Amino acid sequence: MTTLPDHPDHPDHPDHPDHPDHPGQSRPPRTHEDAVLVGDGLHLKYESVVVAEDLHVQVPRGSLTMIIGPNGCGKSTLLKALARMLKPDQGTVLLDGSDIHGESTKAVARRLGLLPQSPVAPDGIAVADLVSRGRYPYQKLLRQWSRDDELIVNEAMAATGVSEFAQRGVDELSGGERQRVWLAMVLAQQTGTLLLDEPTTYLDLAHQIDVLELCRSVRESRDMTIVVVMHELNLAVRYADHLIVMRGGRVQAVGAPEHVVTEELIERTFGLPCRIIPDPETGKPMIVPRLRSALRGAGVEAEVGAGLAGAS
Amino acid sequence: MTDLADPPRTRSRSVHLRVPGAVDVRVLRRSLVTVVVVALATAALVVYQLTTGDFPLELERVWATLSGRGTLGEEFIVYDLRLPRILTAVLAGAAFGASGAVYQSVTRNPLGSPDIIGFTFGAAFGAIFAIVILDGSGWTVTVGALAGGLGVAVLVYALAYRGGGVQGYRLILVGIGVSAVLASLISYLILKANILDAQEAYVWLTGSLNNRGWDDVRIGVVGLALLAPVLVALGPGLRMTEMGDDAARALGVTVERHRIAALGFGAALCAVAVLCAGPVTFVALAAPQIARRLTGSPTVQVVPSLVVGALLLLASDTAAQKLVPTADLPVGIMTLGLGGAYLAWLIAREGRTRIG
C-alpha cells in the first residue's frame, strides 16, 4: 500500500478520508483548513452511469494540483463537478467553504474559472475579442466595458505571450498558440482558482511543456490555485506539487508526487508495470514503463531455466 | 499577415458608447457603421415609397401633409395608403430579422431560423385555425397566431429536448418535421373552409403588405418595443454559448435559461411579425446572415439583423410594387423567390465548407 507523506504541513495524512486505507468513508469528512476547493461525499453520474460514489477530494490553496488516472476513471467527471458543470446527486462542492450551487453562477465565475477540454472559437473571431470574453462575469447590461477591463485583457495576453497576435484570427494560429489564447481568456476572468481539463491534449511535447510552464508561472505570479486533469504521467509528476490519483471513481492516492508515486501505485492504478527512476533534471520520480517483451522474455527464461534444472 | 513590428493596438476595432456613470457599451466600429448606414438606406427608401406610386407626390407635399397642411387627397394617400404599409414593412422586417438572429444564435446554424423551424407556419396555422374553425376575425386571429407560434415553439423544444438540453441540429431537424405536419394541416383547413374564409386564409399564407392599416402598425410597435430589448439583453450570454455550453457556463452564463428565454421571446417576436405581415419567409433567414457579412462579425448579432431585416422587407415590397405595378403582388411571393435562391446558395456553401 502507498504510504502517504507524514508532513505536518501536508493535507494528506494517513487518516485523511481520501486515503484508500481509510475505512470510515461514512465518517464526517475533515476539511483541511487550507483547502480552497473541496468535494465532499460526491455521488457523480454521467448520462445516468454512476461514475463515483462518496468521493472526497481537497485541493490545497495555492497548489498546482493534477488529477491523473486511466481513461474512464472519472477524473474529467470530477473536474466537471468541481466546476459546477455537473450537479452531484449527493454531496457538495465547497469553494472557500461555501457551496458553489448556493450562489449565482456569475458570482462563482468571478472566483472559479474552467477551461473545458475542447472549447470552440467562433468563426473568424480575433484573439483580443476572444480573450475579452473572459470579462463576461463582470459585465452588466449597460456597463459592459471599462478601462480596467481593457487593461486586464491586455495584461492577460501579455502574460500568455499572445499580445502580438491580438488582432489576428484565432483560426489562423497553431494549436499551441491557440491554447495560450484560451488560457489568456480564463486568466482575464481573474479567478483565484482555475480548472483545466486536459489542456495539453493534441499538442506536441514542446507545446505541452509551454502550457505547463505557463501554468506554473501564472500560479506563482498571481498566487492562484490551478487544478489540471492530465494524461501525461511524467509531465504531471514533473509539474504538479499535489497529485490526486484516481481509478474506478475512487481516489487511490493524494499528495506530493515524490511521496505518492511508486511502482506499485502505477501498476495498481494503470495496470502498467514500470520502474521509477529519479528524473535527471528534477530529481522527481520518473515513470519508465517496462518492456512487455522483456517481461515475457524474463518469464520464458525462468521457465526454461527451471525445466533444465529439473531435467538435470 | 499582420505587421509584427507595429505594436499591436487592441480594441482599435471597437468603439465605446458612453453615458458617464450609467452606460458603457463596447461595440465593433464596423457594426455601428453598418447599423447607421442601413438605417439611413431604410429611411431613404421610406421617403422614396412615400413620394412614388400611382399618384406621385413631391417630397415637399409629403412633408406638408405630415405636418397637417395637406389636402384631403394627399392625406388619404399618405395616411391611409402609404404610411401604414411602409411602417408595417419596416416593423415586421425588423421583428423577423431580430427573431431570426436569436434563433440562429441558439442553434448555432444559419439554417436555424424561425421560418425553417416552423414557427412562422405555427403562427400562420394558428391564424388560419382562428379564421376557418373559430370563424373569428380581428383579435381572435391575433390570439390564434400568437398561440400557434408559441405553441409550436414549445412543441419543437420539447421534442428536441434530450439529456438536459437542446442541440441546434436536433432543433432544426425536429422543426422541419413539425413544419411538414403543419403544412398538411393548413392544406386540410383550407380545403375544408368556405370560399371566403379560404381566400382570407390564402392571403395570410403568402404574407402580404397590401391593405395594411394602423392596427398592424400598432401591433408591430408594441411587440418590438416589448420584445426587442429583451432579445438585445440576451445577446451577450448567447454569444458565450457559441464557445460550447461548458465554456459559457464556466463564464457564468445560465445556458439553458438563456436558451429557453431566447426561444420563447424570439418566437413571440416572430409571431408579432407574422401578425403584421403574414408568414413572410426569407427575411428571418437571410437578414442575420447578410448583417453578419456586412459587419464582418464572427457571430450573429441582434441589432444589425434588426435593421437589415427592416430594409430587406421594405426593399422586397418596393420591388414587388414597382416591378409588377398592376398585379398587387404579395411581398411574400417576392421574398419566397429571393429566399429560394438564397437557401440553395447557402446549403451549397455549407456543404462545401463542411467537406473542405
mmCIF file with all atom_site columns, N, CA, C and O in Angstrom, chain A residues 80 84-85 105 109 120 123 126 128-129 132-133 136-137 142-145 154 157 163 166-168 189, chain B residues 2 8-11 13 16 21-26 237 239 243 246-247 249-254 298:
data_model
loop_
_atom_site.group_PDB
_atom_site.id
_atom_site.type_symbol
_atom_site.label_atom_id
_atom_site.label_alt_id
_atom_site.label_comp_id
_atom_site.label_asym_id
_atom_site.label_entity_id
_atom_site.label_seq_id
_atom_site.pdbx_PDB_ins_code
_atom_site.Cartn_x
_atom_site.Cartn_y
_atom_site.Cartn_z
_atom_site.occupancy
_atom_site.B_iso_or_equiv
_atom_site.pdbx_formal_charge
_atom_site.auth_seq_id
_atom_site.auth_comp_id
_atom_site.auth_asym_id
_atom_site.auth_atom_id
_atom_site.pdbx_PDB_model_num
ATOM 1   N N  . LYS A 1 80  ? -15.631 18.315 -13.778 1.00 0.00 ? 80  LYS A N  1
ATOM 2   C CA . LYS A 1 80  ? -16.913 18.952 -14.129 1.00 0.00 ? 80  LYS A CA 1
ATOM 3   C C  . LYS A 1 80  ? -17.724 19.241 -12.872 1.00 0.00 ? 80  LYS A C  1
ATOM 4   O O  . LYS A 1 80  ? -18.373 20.279 -12.775 1.00 0.00 ? 80  LYS A O  1
ATOM 5   N N  . ARG A 1 84  ? -18.959 22.940 -11.228 1.00 0.00 ? 84  ARG A N  1
ATOM 6   C CA . ARG A 1 84  ? -20.420 23.092 -11.240 1.00 0.00 ? 84  ARG A CA 1
ATOM 7   C C  . ARG A 1 84  ? -21.039 22.847 -12.607 1.00 0.00 ? 84  ARG A C  1
ATOM 8   O O  . ARG A 1 84  ? -22.186 23.231 -12.862 1.00 0.00 ? 84  ARG A O  1
ATOM 9   N N  . MET A 1 85  ? -20.299 22.187 -13.551 1.00 0.00 ? 85  MET A N  1
ATOM 10  C CA . MET A 1 85  ? -20.893 21.838 -14.835 1.00 0.00 ? 85  MET A CA 1
ATOM 11  C C  . MET A 1 85  ? -21.833 20.656 -14.651 1.00 0.00 ? 85  MET A C  1
ATOM 12  O O  . MET A 1 85  ? -22.676 20.363 -15.480 1.00 0.00 ? 85  MET A O  1
ATOM 13  N N  . THR A 1 105 ? -24.410 31.747 -10.563 1.00 0.00 ? 105 THR A N  1
ATOM 14  C CA . THR A 1 105 ? -23.316 31.175 -11.358 1.00 0.00 ? 105 THR A CA 1
ATOM 15  C C  . THR A 1 105 ? -22.333 32.264 -11.796 1.00 0.00 ? 105 THR A C  1
ATOM 16  O O  . THR A 1 105 ? -21.137 32.022 -11.941 1.00 0.00 ? 105 THR A O  1
ATOM 17  N N  . ALA A 1 109 ? -18.377 32.489 -11.110 1.00 0.00 ? 109 ALA A N  1
ATOM 18  C CA . ALA A 1 109 ? -17.462 32.674 -12.238 1.00 0.00 ? 109 ALA A CA 1
ATOM 19  C C  . ALA A 1 109 ? -16.421 33.756 -11.983 1.00 0.00 ? 109 ALA A C  1
ATOM 20  O O  . ALA A 1 109 ? -15.426 33.841 -12.703 1.00 0.00 ? 109 ALA A O  1
ATOM 21  N N  . VAL A 1 120 ? -14.878 25.890 -28.374 1.00 0.00 ? 120 VAL A N  1
ATOM 22  C CA . VAL A 1 120 ? -14.985 26.229 -29.794 1.00 0.00 ? 120 VAL A CA 1
ATOM 23  C C  . VAL A 1 120 ? -14.768 27.727 -29.951 1.00 0.00 ? 120 VAL A C  1
ATOM 24  O O  . VAL A 1 120 ? -15.463 28.522 -29.328 1.00 0.00 ? 120 VAL A O  1
ATOM 25  N N  . ASP A 1 123 ? -16.247 31.300 -35.452 1.00 0.00 ? 123 ASP A N  1
ATOM 26  C CA . ASP A 1 123 ? -15.602 31.510 -36.752 1.00 0.00 ? 123 ASP A CA 1
ATOM 27  C C  . ASP A 1 123 ? -15.015 32.907 -36.892 1.00 0.00 ? 123 ASP A C  1
ATOM 28  O O  . ASP A 1 123 ? -15.729 33.885 -36.720 1.00 0.00 ? 123 ASP A O  1
ATOM 29  N N  . ALA A 1 126 ? -11.299 37.410 -33.545 1.00 0.00 ? 126 ALA A N  1
ATOM 30  C CA . ALA A 1 126 ? -9.937  37.867 -33.305 1.00 0.00 ? 126 ALA A CA 1
ATOM 31  C C  . ALA A 1 126 ? -9.512  37.495 -31.885 1.00 0.00 ? 126 ALA A C  1
ATOM 32  O O  . ALA A 1 126 ? -10.348 37.368 -30.989 1.00 0.00 ? 126 ALA A O  1
ATOM 33  N N  . ALA A 1 128 ? -7.968  39.126 -29.522 1.00 0.00 ? 128 ALA A N  1
ATOM 34  C CA . ALA A 1 128 ? -8.324  40.073 -28.455 1.00 0.00 ? 128 ALA A CA 1
ATOM 35  C C  . ALA A 1 128 ? -9.802  39.954 -28.086 1.00 0.00 ? 128 ALA A C  1
ATOM 36  O O  . ALA A 1 128 ? -10.168 40.080 -26.917 1.00 0.00 ? 128 ALA A O  1
ATOM 37  N N  . ASP A 1 129 ? -10.644 39.683 -29.090 1.00 0.00 ? 129 ASP A N  1
ATOM 38  C CA . ASP A 1 129 ? -12.075 39.583 -28.802 1.00 0.00 ? 129 ASP A CA 1
ATOM 39  C C  . ASP A 1 129 ? -12.387 38.316 -28.006 1.00 0.00 ? 129 ASP A C  1
ATOM 40  O O  . ASP A 1 129 ? -13.239 38.320 -27.124 1.00 0.00 ? 129 ASP A O  1
ATOM 41  N N  . SER A 1 132 ? -11.304 38.904 -24.487 1.00 0.00 ? 132 SER A N  1
ATOM 42  C CA . SER A 1 132 ? -12.242 39.828 -23.823 1.00 0.00 ? 132 SER A CA 1
ATOM 43  C C  . SER A 1 132 ? -13.441 39.098 -23.241 1.00 0.00 ? 132 SER A C  1
ATOM 44  O O  . SER A 1 132 ? -14.074 39.574 -22.302 1.00 0.00 ? 132 SER A O  1
ATOM 45  N N  . ARG A 1 133 ? -13.782 37.959 -23.828 1.00 0.00 ? 133 ARG A N  1
ATOM 46  C CA . ARG A 1 133 ? -14.945 37.219 -23.338 1.00 0.00 ? 133 ARG A CA 1
ATOM 47  C C  . ARG A 1 133 ? -14.745 36.733 -21.909 1.00 0.00 ? 133 ARG A C  1
ATOM 48  O O  . ARG A 1 133 ? -15.705 36.435 -21.215 1.00 0.00 ? 133 ARG A O  1
ATOM 49  N N  . TYR A 1 136 ? -16.782 38.452 -19.158 1.00 0.00 ? 136 TYR A N  1
ATOM 50  C CA . TYR A 1 136 ? -18.241 38.348 -19.103 1.00 0.00 ? 136 TYR A CA 1
ATOM 51  C C  . TYR A 1 136 ? -18.805 38.368 -17.677 1.00 0.00 ? 136 TYR A C  1
ATOM 52  O O  . TYR A 1 136 ? -19.793 39.053 -17.415 1.00 0.00 ? 136 TYR A O  1
ATOM 53  N N  . PRO A 1 137 ? -18.199 37.626 -16.728 1.00 0.00 ? 137 PRO A N  1
ATOM 54  C CA . PRO A 1 137 ? -18.820 37.595 -15.392 1.00 0.00 ? 137 PRO A CA 1
ATOM 55  C C  . PRO A 1 137 ? -18.851 38.957 -14.706 1.00 0.00 ? 137 PRO A C  1
ATOM 56  O O  . PRO A 1 137 ? -19.558 39.124 -13.720 1.00 0.00 ? 137 PRO A O  1
ATOM 57  N N  . LEU A 1 142 ? -25.747 47.403 -19.111 1.00 0.00 ? 142 LEU A N  1
ATOM 58  C CA . LEU A 1 142 ? -25.395 48.686 -19.719 1.00 0.00 ? 142 LEU A CA 1
ATOM 59  C C  . LEU A 1 142 ? -23.959 49.113 -19.417 1.00 0.00 ? 142 LEU A C  1
ATOM 60  O O  . LEU A 1 142 ? -23.491 50.118 -19.921 1.00 0.00 ? 142 LEU A O  1
ATOM 61  N N  . ARG A 1 143 ? -23.287 48.356 -18.538 1.00 0.00 ? 143 ARG A N  1
ATOM 62  C CA . ARG A 1 143 ? -21.896 48.701 -18.249 1.00 0.00 ? 143 ARG A CA 1
ATOM 63  C C  . ARG A 1 143 ? -21.041 47.506 -18.595 1.00 0.00 ? 143 ARG A C  1
ATOM 64  O O  . ARG A 1 143 ? -20.727 46.689 -17.762 1.00 0.00 ? 143 ARG A O  1
ATOM 65  N N  . GLN A 1 144 ? -20.731 47.383 -19.863 1.00 0.00 ? 144 GLN A N  1
ATOM 66  C CA . GLN A 1 144 ? -20.088 46.174 -20.337 1.00 0.00 ? 144 GLN A CA 1
ATOM 67  C C  . GLN A 1 144 ? -18.575 46.281 -20.369 1.00 0.00 ? 144 GLN A C  1
ATOM 68  O O  . GLN A 1 144 ? -17.892 45.290 -20.396 1.00 0.00 ? 144 GLN A O  1
ATOM 69  N N  . TRP A 1 145 ? -18.083 47.475 -20.403 1.00 0.00 ? 145 TRP A N  1
ATOM 70  C CA . TRP A 1 145 ? -16.661 47.570 -20.692 1.00 0.00 ? 145 TRP A CA 1
ATOM 71  C C  . TRP A 1 145 ? -16.084 48.794 -20.024 1.00 0.00 ? 145 TRP A C  1
ATOM 72  O O  . TRP A 1 145 ? -16.649 49.869 -20.085 1.00 0.00 ? 145 TRP A O  1
ATOM 73  N N  . ASN A 1 154 ? -5.415  43.106 -21.784 1.00 0.00 ? 154 ASN A N  1
ATOM 74  C CA . ASN A 1 154 ? -4.072  43.287 -22.335 1.00 0.00 ? 154 ASN A CA 1
ATOM 75  C C  . ASN A 1 154 ? -3.025  42.571 -21.492 1.00 0.00 ? 154 ASN A C  1
ATOM 76  O O  . ASN A 1 154 ? -2.091  41.953 -22.013 1.00 0.00 ? 154 ASN A O  1
ATOM 77  N N  . MET A 1 157 ? -3.120  38.853 -22.045 1.00 0.00 ? 157 MET A N  1
ATOM 78  C CA . MET A 1 157 ? -2.491  38.480 -23.319 1.00 0.00 ? 157 MET A CA 1
ATOM 79  C C  . MET A 1 157 ? -0.969  38.566 -23.212 1.00 0.00 ? 157 MET A C  1
ATOM 80  O O  . MET A 1 157 ? -0.254  37.743 -23.769 1.00 0.00 ? 157 MET A O  1
ATOM 81  N N  . SER A 1 163 ? 0.096   38.705 -27.087 1.00 0.00 ? 163 SER A N  1
ATOM 82  C CA . SER A 1 163 ? -0.190  40.097 -27.457 1.00 0.00 ? 163 SER A CA 1
ATOM 83  C C  . SER A 1 163 ? 0.078   40.364 -28.929 1.00 0.00 ? 163 SER A C  1
ATOM 84  O O  . SER A 1 163 ? -0.670  41.097 -29.576 1.00 0.00 ? 163 SER A O  1
ATOM 85  N N  . ALA A 1 166 ? -2.795  39.787 -31.189 1.00 0.00 ? 166 ALA A N  1
ATOM 86  C CA . ALA A 1 166 ? -4.078  40.315 -30.693 1.00 0.00 ? 166 ALA A CA 1
ATOM 87  C C  . ALA A 1 166 ? -5.142  40.495 -31.774 1.00 0.00 ? 166 ALA A C  1
ATOM 88  O O  . ALA A 1 166 ? -6.290  40.153 -31.570 1.00 0.00 ? 166 ALA A O  1
ATOM 89  N N  . GLN A 1 167 ? -4.749  41.029 -32.913 1.00 0.00 ? 167 GLN A N  1
ATOM 90  C CA . GLN A 1 167 ? -5.757  41.331 -33.937 1.00 0.00 ? 167 GLN A CA 1
ATOM 91  C C  . GLN A 1 167 ? -5.904  40.226 -34.971 1.00 0.00 ? 167 GLN A C  1
ATOM 92  O O  . GLN A 1 167 ? -6.654  40.366 -35.929 1.00 0.00 ? 167 GLN A O  1
ATOM 93  N N  . ARG A 1 168 ? -5.176  39.119 -34.788 1.00 0.00 ? 168 ARG A N  1
ATOM 94  C CA . ARG A 1 168 ? -5.303  38.033 -35.778 1.00 0.00 ? 168 ARG A CA 1
ATOM 95  C C  . ARG A 1 168 ? -6.472  37.137 -35.435 1.00 0.00 ? 168 ARG A C  1
ATOM 96  O O  . ARG A 1 168 ? -6.945  37.100 -34.311 1.00 0.00 ? 168 ARG A O  1
ATOM 97  N N  . GLN A 1 189 ? -10.440 36.292 -16.698 1.00 0.00 ? 189 GLN A N  1
ATOM 98  C CA . GLN A 1 189 ? -11.566 36.094 -15.789 1.00 0.00 ? 189 GLN A CA 1
ATOM 99  C C  . GLN A 1 189 ? -11.165 36.420 -14.341 1.00 0.00 ? 189 GLN A C  1
ATOM 100 O O  . GLN A 1 189 ? -12.027 36.580 -13.489 1.00 0.00 ? 189 GLN A O  1
ATOM 101 N N  . THR B 2 2   ? -0.362  40.185 -40.213 1.00 0.00 ? 2   THR B N  1
ATOM 102 C CA . THR B 2 2   ? -0.265  41.456 -39.504 1.00 0.00 ? 2   THR B CA 1
ATOM 103 C C  . THR B 2 2   ? 1.194   41.857 -39.404 1.00 0.00 ? 2   THR B C  1
ATOM 104 O O  . THR B 2 2   ? 2.085   41.013 -39.384 1.00 0.00 ? 2   THR B O  1
ATOM 105 N N  . PRO B 2 8   ? 0.953   46.026 -31.339 1.00 0.00 ? 8   PRO B N  1
ATOM 106 C CA . PRO B 2 8   ? -0.470  45.751 -31.536 1.00 0.00 ? 8   PRO B CA 1
ATOM 107 C C  . PRO B 2 8   ? -1.331  46.730 -30.765 1.00 0.00 ? 8   PRO B C  1
ATOM 108 O O  . PRO B 2 8   ? -1.098  46.987 -29.600 1.00 0.00 ? 8   PRO B O  1
ATOM 109 N N  . ARG B 2 9   ? -2.290  47.279 -31.465 1.00 0.00 ? 9   ARG B N  1
ATOM 110 C CA . ARG B 2 9   ? -3.235  48.156 -30.795 1.00 0.00 ? 9   ARG B CA 1
ATOM 111 C C  . ARG B 2 9   ? -4.553  47.396 -30.663 1.00 0.00 ? 9   ARG B C  1
ATOM 112 O O  . ARG B 2 9   ? -5.281  47.244 -31.597 1.00 0.00 ? 9   ARG B O  1
ATOM 113 N N  . THR B 2 10  ? -4.785  46.907 -29.468 1.00 0.00 ? 10  THR B N  1
ATOM 114 C CA . THR B 2 10  ? -6.011  46.150 -29.280 1.00 0.00 ? 10  THR B CA 1
ATOM 115 C C  . THR B 2 10  ? -7.172  47.117 -29.160 1.00 0.00 ? 10  THR B C  1
ATOM 116 O O  . THR B 2 10  ? -6.989  48.289 -28.894 1.00 0.00 ? 10  THR B O  1
ATOM 117 N N  . ARG B 2 11  ? -8.372  46.543 -29.344 1.00 0.00 ? 11  ARG B N  1
ATOM 118 C CA . ARG B 2 11  ? -9.619  47.305 -29.203 1.00 0.00 ? 11  ARG B CA 1
ATOM 119 C C  . ARG B 2 11  ? -9.780  48.385 -30.263 1.00 0.00 ? 11  ARG B C  1
ATOM 120 O O  . ARG B 2 11  ? -10.708 49.133 -30.213 1.00 0.00 ? 11  ARG B O  1
ATOM 121 N N  . ARG B 2 13  ? -10.670 48.150 -33.057 1.00 0.00 ? 13  ARG B N  1
ATOM 122 C CA . ARG B 2 13  ? -11.801 47.904 -33.936 1.00 0.00 ? 13  ARG B CA 1
ATOM 123 C C  . ARG B 2 13  ? -13.132 48.165 -33.259 1.00 0.00 ? 13  ARG B C  1
ATOM 124 O O  . ARG B 2 13  ? -14.168 47.942 -33.822 1.00 0.00 ? 13  ARG B O  1
ATOM 125 N N  . HIS B 2 16  ? -16.702 52.847 -28.005 1.00 0.00 ? 16  HIS B N  1
ATOM 126 C CA . HIS B 2 16  ? -17.478 52.819 -26.767 1.00 0.00 ? 16  HIS B CA 1
ATOM 127 C C  . HIS B 2 16  ? -18.661 53.760 -26.903 1.00 0.00 ? 16  HIS B C  1
ATOM 128 O O  . HIS B 2 16  ? -18.518 54.884 -27.346 1.00 0.00 ? 16  HIS B O  1
ATOM 129 N N  . GLY B 2 21  ? -21.161 57.205 -15.998 1.00 0.00 ? 21  GLY B N  1
ATOM 130 C CA . GLY B 2 21  ? -21.829 56.757 -14.783 1.00 0.00 ? 21  GLY B CA 1
ATOM 131 C C  . GLY B 2 21  ? -22.947 55.762 -15.011 1.00 0.00 ? 21  GLY B C  1
ATOM 132 O O  . GLY B 2 21  ? -23.383 55.103 -14.088 1.00 0.00 ? 21  GLY B O  1
ATOM 133 N N  . ALA B 2 22  ? -23.431 55.638 -16.255 1.00 0.00 ? 22  ALA B N  1
ATOM 134 C CA . ALA B 2 22  ? -24.576 54.755 -16.452 1.00 0.00 ? 22  ALA B CA 1
ATOM 135 C C  . ALA B 2 22  ? -24.324 53.712 -17.535 1.00 0.00 ? 22  ALA B C  1
ATOM 136 O O  . ALA B 2 22  ? -24.535 52.521 -17.322 1.00 0.00 ? 22  ALA B O  1
ATOM 137 N N  . VAL B 2 23  ? -23.854 54.176 -18.681 1.00 0.00 ? 23  VAL B N  1
ATOM 138 C CA . VAL B 2 23  ? -23.752 53.267 -19.817 1.00 0.00 ? 23  VAL B CA 1
ATOM 139 C C  . VAL B 2 23  ? -22.313 53.223 -20.306 1.00 0.00 ? 23  VAL B C  1
ATOM 140 O O  . VAL B 2 23  ? -21.663 54.262 -20.416 1.00 0.00 ? 23  VAL B O  1
ATOM 141 N N  . ASP B 2 24  ? -21.820 52.026 -20.528 1.00 0.00 ? 24  ASP B N  1
ATOM 142 C CA . ASP B 2 24  ? -20.535 51.884 -21.189 1.00 0.00 ? 24  ASP B CA 1
ATOM 143 C C  . ASP B 2 24  ? -20.575 50.582 -21.978 1.00 0.00 ? 24  ASP B C  1
ATOM 144 O O  . ASP B 2 24  ? -20.339 49.513 -21.447 1.00 0.00 ? 24  ASP B O  1
ATOM 145 N N  . VAL B 2 25  ? -20.949 50.699 -23.215 1.00 0.00 ? 25  VAL B N  1
ATOM 146 C CA . VAL B 2 25  ? -21.122 49.518 -24.045 1.00 0.00 ? 25  VAL B CA 1
ATOM 147 C C  . VAL B 2 25  ? -20.100 49.566 -25.170 1.00 0.00 ? 25  VAL B C  1
ATOM 148 O O  . VAL B 2 25  ? -19.890 50.597 -25.786 1.00 0.00 ? 25  VAL B O  1
ATOM 149 N N  . ARG B 2 26  ? -19.449 48.411 -25.382 1.00 0.00 ? 26  ARG B N  1
ATOM 150 C CA . ARG B 2 26  ? -18.420 48.362 -26.406 1.00 0.00 ? 26  ARG B CA 1
ATOM 151 C C  . ARG B 2 26  ? -19.008 47.676 -27.632 1.00 0.00 ? 26  ARG B C  1
ATOM 152 O O  . ARG B 2 26  ? -19.571 46.604 -27.529 1.00 0.00 ? 26  ARG B O  1
ATOM 153 N N  . GLY B 2 237 ? -24.956 36.857 -23.444 1.00 0.00 ? 237 GLY B N  1
ATOM 154 C CA . GLY B 2 237 ? -24.938 35.485 -22.922 1.00 0.00 ? 237 GLY B CA 1
ATOM 155 C C  . GLY B 2 237 ? -24.999 34.464 -24.042 1.00 0.00 ? 237 GLY B C  1
ATOM 156 O O  . GLY B 2 237 ? -24.272 33.467 -24.031 1.00 0.00 ? 237 GLY B O  1
ATOM 157 N N  . ARG B 2 239 ? -23.994 34.851 -27.046 1.00 0.00 ? 239 ARG B N  1
ATOM 158 C CA . ARG B 2 239 ? -22.712 34.832 -27.757 1.00 0.00 ? 239 ARG B CA 1
ATOM 159 C C  . ARG B 2 239 ? -21.725 33.891 -27.057 1.00 0.00 ? 239 ARG B C  1
ATOM 160 O O  . ARG B 2 239 ? -20.936 33.222 -27.703 1.00 0.00 ? 239 ARG B O  1
ATOM 161 N N  . MET B 2 243 ? -19.144 29.228 -27.742 1.00 0.00 ? 243 MET B N  1
ATOM 162 C CA . MET B 2 243 ? -17.867 28.555 -27.437 1.00 0.00 ? 243 MET B CA 1
ATOM 163 C C  . MET B 2 243 ? -18.098 27.167 -26.848 1.00 0.00 ? 243 MET B C  1
ATOM 164 O O  . MET B 2 243 ? -17.155 26.516 -26.415 1.00 0.00 ? 243 MET B O  1
ATOM 165 N N  . ASP B 2 246 ? -20.163 24.269 -21.920 1.00 0.00 ? 246 ASP B N  1
ATOM 166 C CA . ASP B 2 246 ? -19.335 24.261 -20.709 1.00 0.00 ? 246 ASP B CA 1
ATOM 167 C C  . ASP B 2 246 ? -18.557 25.567 -20.569 1.00 0.00 ? 246 ASP B C  1
ATOM 168 O O  . ASP B 2 246 ? -18.480 26.140 -19.485 1.00 0.00 ? 246 ASP B O  1
ATOM 169 N N  . ALA B 2 247 ? -17.973 26.021 -21.673 1.00 0.00 ? 247 ALA B N  1
ATOM 170 C CA . ALA B 2 247 ? -17.205 27.267 -21.611 1.00 0.00 ? 247 ALA B CA 1
ATOM 171 C C  . ALA B 2 247 ? -18.116 28.422 -21.203 1.00 0.00 ? 247 ALA B C  1
ATOM 172 O O  . ALA B 2 247 ? -17.729 29.284 -20.415 1.00 0.00 ? 247 ALA B O  1
ATOM 173 N N  . ARG B 2 249 ? -20.966 28.208 -19.431 1.00 0.00 ? 249 ARG B N  1
ATOM 174 C CA . ARG B 2 249 ? -21.337 28.044 -18.015 1.00 0.00 ? 249 ARG B CA 1
ATOM 175 C C  . ARG B 2 249 ? -20.204 28.486 -17.112 1.00 0.00 ? 249 ARG B C  1
ATOM 176 O O  . ARG B 2 249 ? -20.418 29.116 -16.076 1.00 0.00 ? 249 ARG B O  1
ATOM 177 N N  . ALA B 2 250 ? -18.981 28.132 -17.522 1.00 0.00 ? 250 ALA B N  1
ATOM 178 C CA . ALA B 2 250 ? -17.826 28.489 -16.691 1.00 0.00 ? 250 ALA B CA 1
ATOM 179 C C  . ALA B 2 250 ? -17.692 30.002 -16.564 1.00 0.00 ? 250 ALA B C  1
ATOM 180 O O  . ALA B 2 250 ? -17.180 30.507 -15.574 1.00 0.00 ? 250 ALA B O  1
ATOM 181 N N  . LEU B 2 251 ? -18.177 30.733 -17.576 1.00 0.00 ? 251 LEU B N  1
ATOM 182 C CA . LEU B 2 251 ? -18.120 32.198 -17.512 1.00 0.00 ? 251 LEU B CA 1
ATOM 183 C C  . LEU B 2 251 ? -19.329 32.780 -16.792 1.00 0.00 ? 251 LEU B C  1
ATOM 184 O O  . LEU B 2 251 ? -19.477 33.994 -16.691 1.00 0.00 ? 251 LEU B O  1
ATOM 185 N N  . GLY B 2 252 ? -20.201 31.899 -16.320 1.00 0.00 ? 252 GLY B N  1
ATOM 186 C CA . GLY B 2 252 ? -21.321 32.389 -15.517 1.00 0.00 ? 252 GLY B CA 1
ATOM 187 C C  . GLY B 2 252 ? -22.609 32.591 -16.298 1.00 0.00 ? 252 GLY B C  1
ATOM 188 O O  . GLY B 2 252 ? -23.498 33.294 -15.840 1.00 0.00 ? 252 GLY B O  1
ATOM 189 N N  . VAL B 2 253 ? -22.715 31.975 -17.483 1.00 0.00 ? 253 VAL B N  1
ATOM 190 C CA . VAL B 2 253 ? -23.951 32.089 -18.253 1.00 0.00 ? 253 VAL B CA 1
ATOM 191 C C  . VAL B 2 253 ? -24.902 30.970 -17.817 1.00 0.00 ? 253 VAL B C  1
ATOM 192 O O  . VAL B 2 253 ? -24.509 29.814 -17.756 1.00 0.00 ? 253 VAL B O  1
ATOM 193 N N  . THR B 2 254 ? -26.146 31.323 -17.504 1.00 0.00 ? 254 THR B N  1
ATOM 194 C CA . THR B 2 254 ? -27.145 30.287 -17.235 1.00 0.00 ? 254 THR B CA 1
ATOM 195 C C  . THR B 2 254 ? -27.645 29.802 -18.590 1.00 0.00 ? 254 THR B C  1
ATOM 196 O O  . THR B 2 254 ? -28.617 30.321 -19.145 1.00 0.00 ? 254 THR B O  1
ATOM 197 N N  . PRO B 2 298 ? -17.893 37.789 -36.367 1.00 0.00 ? 298 PRO B N  1
ATOM 198 C CA . PRO B 2 298 ? -17.870 36.329 -36.403 1.00 0.00 ? 298 PRO B CA 1
ATOM 199 C C  . PRO B 2 298 ? -19.211 35.721 -36.010 1.00 0.00 ? 298 PRO B C  1
ATOM 200 O O  . PRO B 2 298 ? -19.476 34.562 -36.292 1.00 0.00 ? 298 PRO B O  1
#
